[in-house]
Amino acid sequence: MKNFQIIRALSAGSAVTSSGKEASSMYIAGGTNLVDLMKKNVATPDKLIDINAIDLKKIEFLTQKVSIGALAKNSQVAEDKQIKEKYPLLSLALSAGASQQIRHMATVGGNMLQRTRCSYFYNTDMPCNKRVPKSGCGAIGGSNRMHAVFGASDSCIAVHPSDMCIALAALDATVFVEGPKGKREIKFGDFHRLPGNKPEKDNTLEKNELITSVEIPENNFTKNVHYLKVRDRSSYAFALVSVAAGLDIQNNIIKNATIAMGGVAHKPWRLTEAEEYLKGKTVSESTFKHAGDLAMKEAKGYGDNNFKITLGANAIAEALTIAASK
């Protein structure tokens, strides 16, 4: 690991100012992903800015929304009684992520910024456009069982690893950030990027910007929800495919639906066409099967991950079925 300087920031403003003084500085809170990247020399900051002393840990239930501080721990949010009642899909997704020990350390903001688990990204002896731009993508034509079937490019087919972010995408969250140019809001669907020809950029944060909170509007997805995570092990494993599904059902008719997928793209993948199809439909096995098939019709495999297309359709149908049964 490269030697680095570490300083402690006491406010969002001082953190942003400190970050601007060093080109390779990075913010650190729980560090559950960043420290691993530093150990493998994938991330090599000269300065770490410890932001744990900043007052960004609160969960505040406001008029028709909830505001969650960027430094709130994953376990804190997942276990919050009102989150479970009003935003159960978020609680389910968080509880499916990593291990209990990591959830006690990992923060909401850090979860959003975690980087892909692509083996080529982590192996500095292998080509990876995300790690070293223009070096090539080892996964294309290589081992790509875990990789994207949506939104990939000739530069990168890596996937976003978060569970929490899949739920936040489904729940139409908004991200609040502070940077050298002041404060701004980013719709969650616009926060993470597809790889295009700049796969090294995971998100739309500008230089030195700091995530301060996430807001989720109230919704009717409080009962018929499910987070399905298909993985190689029953715990402490990243998703092959995951589905965050929420249904608003009245008299066996679907009034509204929200669906997002993980493990299939460089960002949380919202299934808007399937959502529109479900509106006004009667709850049934055939309806959910067709929604799954519809959602995966544009998917493209790269060899080892071709199975994700069938798996994805089946996972969507299963998640919707379980959600509707509650």
XYZ file of C-alpha atoms in Angstrom, residues 36-301:
266
model
C -9.416 -2.988 -0.063
C -8.698 -0.974 -3.206
C -5.743 0.714 -1.523
C -4.306 -2.622 -0.382
C -4.353 -3.833 -3.977
C -2.927 -0.526 -5.297
C -6.031 0.045 -7.387
C -6.684 3.277 -5.462
C -3.547 5.265 -4.567
C -4.566 8.534 -2.886
C -1.917 10.840 -1.419
C -4.413 12.134 1.133
C -7.449 10.663 2.891
C -10.005 13.016 4.398
C -11.752 11.353 7.324
C -15.344 12.638 7.309
C -16.693 10.622 10.246
C -16.872 13.665 12.550
C -19.292 15.501 10.232
C -22.918 15.575 11.355
C -24.353 13.509 8.496
C -25.671 10.441 10.331
C -29.321 11.372 10.903
C -32.431 9.696 9.517
C -35.110 12.394 9.435
C -38.743 11.774 8.504
C -39.979 14.987 6.938
C -43.199 15.946 5.160
C -43.821 13.261 2.518
C -40.189 12.092 2.429
C -37.272 10.770 4.423
C -33.785 12.272 4.483
C -30.918 9.882 5.214
C -27.491 11.295 6.036
C -24.598 10.069 3.938
C -22.780 8.820 7.053
C -25.710 6.775 8.368
C -24.554 3.172 8.668
C -26.160 0.545 6.463
C -27.275 -1.428 9.524
C -28.733 1.703 11.141
C -30.927 2.355 8.113
C -31.885 -1.284 7.555
C -32.987 -1.732 11.176
C -34.808 1.584 11.597
C -38.436 0.887 12.547
C -39.935 3.631 10.381
C -37.759 2.681 7.393
C -39.103 -0.857 7.686
C -42.666 0.476 7.798
C -42.500 3.197 5.135
C -39.620 2.061 2.906
C -39.387 -1.705 3.427
C -37.778 -2.291 0.034
C -34.740 -0.286 1.152
C -34.471 -2.259 4.389
C -34.675 -5.568 2.520
C -31.997 -4.562 0.020
C -29.618 -3.345 2.708
C -30.091 -6.521 4.734
C -29.122 -8.579 1.674
C -25.785 -6.802 1.291
C -22.388 -8.024 2.486
C -22.104 -9.298 6.080
C -23.483 -7.963 9.334
C -20.032 -6.726 10.348
C -19.604 -4.784 7.116
C -23.121 -3.324 7.376
C -22.168 -1.974 10.814
C -19.227 -0.098 9.241
C -20.410 0.785 5.726
C -22.160 4.111 5.169
C -24.941 5.127 2.796
C -22.658 7.472 0.856
C -19.871 4.929 0.701
C -22.263 2.248 -0.508
C -23.228 4.492 -3.406
C -19.578 5.016 -4.323
C -18.347 1.436 -4.079
C -16.602 0.230 -7.200
C -17.143 -2.821 -9.359
C -15.966 -6.238 -8.194
C -14.830 -7.192 -11.701
C -11.772 -9.439 -11.260
C -9.921 -7.624 -14.049
C -10.418 -4.307 -12.248
C -8.898 -5.713 -9.059
C -5.969 -7.461 -10.772
C -3.364 -4.839 -11.652
C -1.589 -7.329 -13.936
C -4.612 -7.473 -16.251
C -5.981 -4.900 -18.725
C -8.895 -2.793 -17.472
C -10.143 0.439 -19.006
C -11.839 1.339 -15.729
C -8.580 1.164 -13.797
C -6.209 2.299 -16.590
C -8.052 4.071 -19.431
C -7.307 2.722 -22.930
C -5.548 -0.404 -21.596
C -8.333 -2.688 -22.840
C -11.123 -4.733 -21.267
C -10.017 -8.189 -20.220
C -13.579 -9.299 -19.525
C -14.611 -8.939 -23.181
C -13.538 -12.268 -24.581
C -12.339 -13.321 -21.138
C -14.028 -14.594 -17.990
C -17.283 -12.630 -17.801
C -19.780 -14.741 -15.851
C -20.545 -11.868 -13.439
C -20.743 -9.155 -16.073
C -23.287 -6.853 -17.704
C -26.079 -7.749 -20.101
C -27.450 -4.191 -20.331
C -25.826 -0.847 -21.137
C -22.304 -2.177 -21.718
C -19.834 -0.769 -24.245
C -16.749 -1.869 -26.155
C -14.732 -0.311 -23.317
C -16.311 -2.006 -20.290
C -18.847 -4.679 -19.343
C -18.453 -4.424 -15.546
C -21.463 -4.248 -13.209
C -22.339 -2.051 -10.254
C -22.162 -4.155 -7.047
C -24.533 -2.413 -4.609
C -27.792 -3.853 -3.268
C -28.877 -0.651 -1.536
C -28.599 1.340 -4.756
C -30.999 -0.979 -6.575
C -33.697 -0.138 -4.038
C -32.886 3.585 -4.140
C -33.231 3.525 -7.932
C -36.603 1.797 -7.650
C -37.752 4.330 -5.016
C -36.870 7.439 -7.074
C -34.381 8.792 -4.557
C -32.528 12.099 -4.870
C -28.863 12.596 -3.956
C -27.707 15.811 -2.258
C -24.070 16.838 -2.655
C -21.799 19.722 -1.677
C -18.745 20.819 -3.604
C -16.529 23.768 -4.549
C -19.387 25.252 -6.611
C -21.925 24.885 -3.807
C -24.778 22.468 -3.195
C -26.845 20.593 -5.768
C -29.311 17.736 -6.189
C -28.980 14.731 -8.497
C -31.805 12.358 -9.361
C -30.710 8.891 -8.345
C -31.292 7.550 -11.847
C -28.756 10.096 -13.107
C -26.173 9.566 -10.367
C -24.452 6.438 -11.726
C -23.169 6.311 -15.318
C -23.062 3.745 -18.066
C -19.462 3.063 -19.171
C -19.562 4.484 -22.708
C -16.010 5.455 -23.663
C -15.184 6.691 -20.137
C -15.617 3.610 -17.923
C -13.258 5.081 -15.321
C -16.099 7.427 -14.309
C -18.627 5.574 -12.159
C -20.927 8.496 -11.414
C -21.777 12.117 -12.192
C -20.109 13.670 -9.151
C -17.873 16.587 -10.012
C -14.346 16.895 -8.654
C -14.188 17.143 -4.834
C -17.973 16.897 -4.390
C -19.177 15.196 -1.203
C -22.440 13.307 -0.822
C -24.313 14.758 2.173
C -27.677 12.966 2.106
C -30.235 10.977 0.157
C -33.967 11.733 0.106
C -36.747 9.295 -0.768
C -40.308 10.482 -1.416
C -43.237 8.740 0.250
C -44.857 6.083 -1.912
C -47.429 3.295 -1.845
C -44.839 0.508 -1.954
C -45.131 -0.337 1.725
C -46.594 -3.856 1.646
C -46.197 -5.719 -1.637
C -42.421 -5.481 -2.003
C -39.555 -7.925 -2.332
C -35.798 -7.860 -2.884
C -34.548 -11.019 -4.573
C -30.809 -11.636 -4.721
C -29.550 -14.596 -6.741
C -25.942 -15.415 -5.897
C -23.463 -18.268 -5.721
C -23.502 -18.372 -1.915
C -26.381 -17.688 0.438
C -24.488 -14.880 2.175
C -21.533 -12.531 1.734
C -21.612 -12.770 -2.057
C -22.378 -10.259 -4.797
C -25.435 -10.737 -6.954
C -25.429 -12.618 -10.211
C -28.823 -10.972 -10.645
C -30.945 -9.044 -8.144
C -34.439 -7.565 -8.385
C -36.068 -4.832 -6.289
C -39.813 -5.073 -6.889
C -42.639 -2.957 -5.506
C -46.340 -3.227 -6.355
C -49.331 -1.077 -5.433
C -52.207 -3.584 -5.577
C -55.869 -2.736 -5.089
C -58.571 -5.405 -5.461
C -56.090 -7.700 -7.229
C -55.305 -4.997 -9.826
C -51.802 -3.524 -10.114
C -52.192 0.261 -9.878
C -48.482 1.017 -9.945
C -45.195 -0.865 -10.088
C -41.506 -0.210 -9.634
C -38.735 -2.618 -10.626
C -34.966 -2.254 -10.713
C -32.216 -4.804 -11.260
C -28.697 -5.291 -10.008
C -25.855 -7.413 -11.335
C -26.811 -6.644 -14.926
C -25.367 -3.212 -15.746
C -22.755 -0.590 -14.864
C -25.491 1.160 -12.856
C -28.762 0.154 -11.169
C -31.042 -0.822 -14.056
C -34.614 0.470 -13.913
C -37.211 -1.577 -15.833
C -39.590 1.175 -16.914
C -41.127 -0.738 -19.832
C -42.072 -3.649 -17.593
C -43.448 -1.215 -14.997
C -45.727 0.388 -17.572
C -46.864 -3.005 -18.801
C -47.902 -4.057 -15.294
C -50.110 -1.033 -14.618
C -53.774 -1.994 -14.764
C -53.044 -5.718 -15.056
C -54.584 -8.398 -12.862
C -52.155 -10.158 -10.544
C -51.282 -13.499 -12.165
C -48.388 -15.811 -12.887
C -48.672 -15.189 -16.632
C -48.611 -11.403 -16.122
C -45.419 -11.593 -14.107
C -43.783 -14.016 -16.535
C -44.508 -11.701 -19.445
C -43.100 -8.749 -17.471
C -39.863 -10.684 -16.961
C -39.582 -11.620 -20.613
C -40.345 -8.054 -21.669
C -37.708 -6.636 -19.336
C -34.941 -8.876 -20.681
C -35.709 -8.652 -24.408
C -32.839 -6.215 -25.116
C -30.287 -8.021 -22.937
C -27.011 -9.111 -24.539
C -24.677 -11.736 -23.139
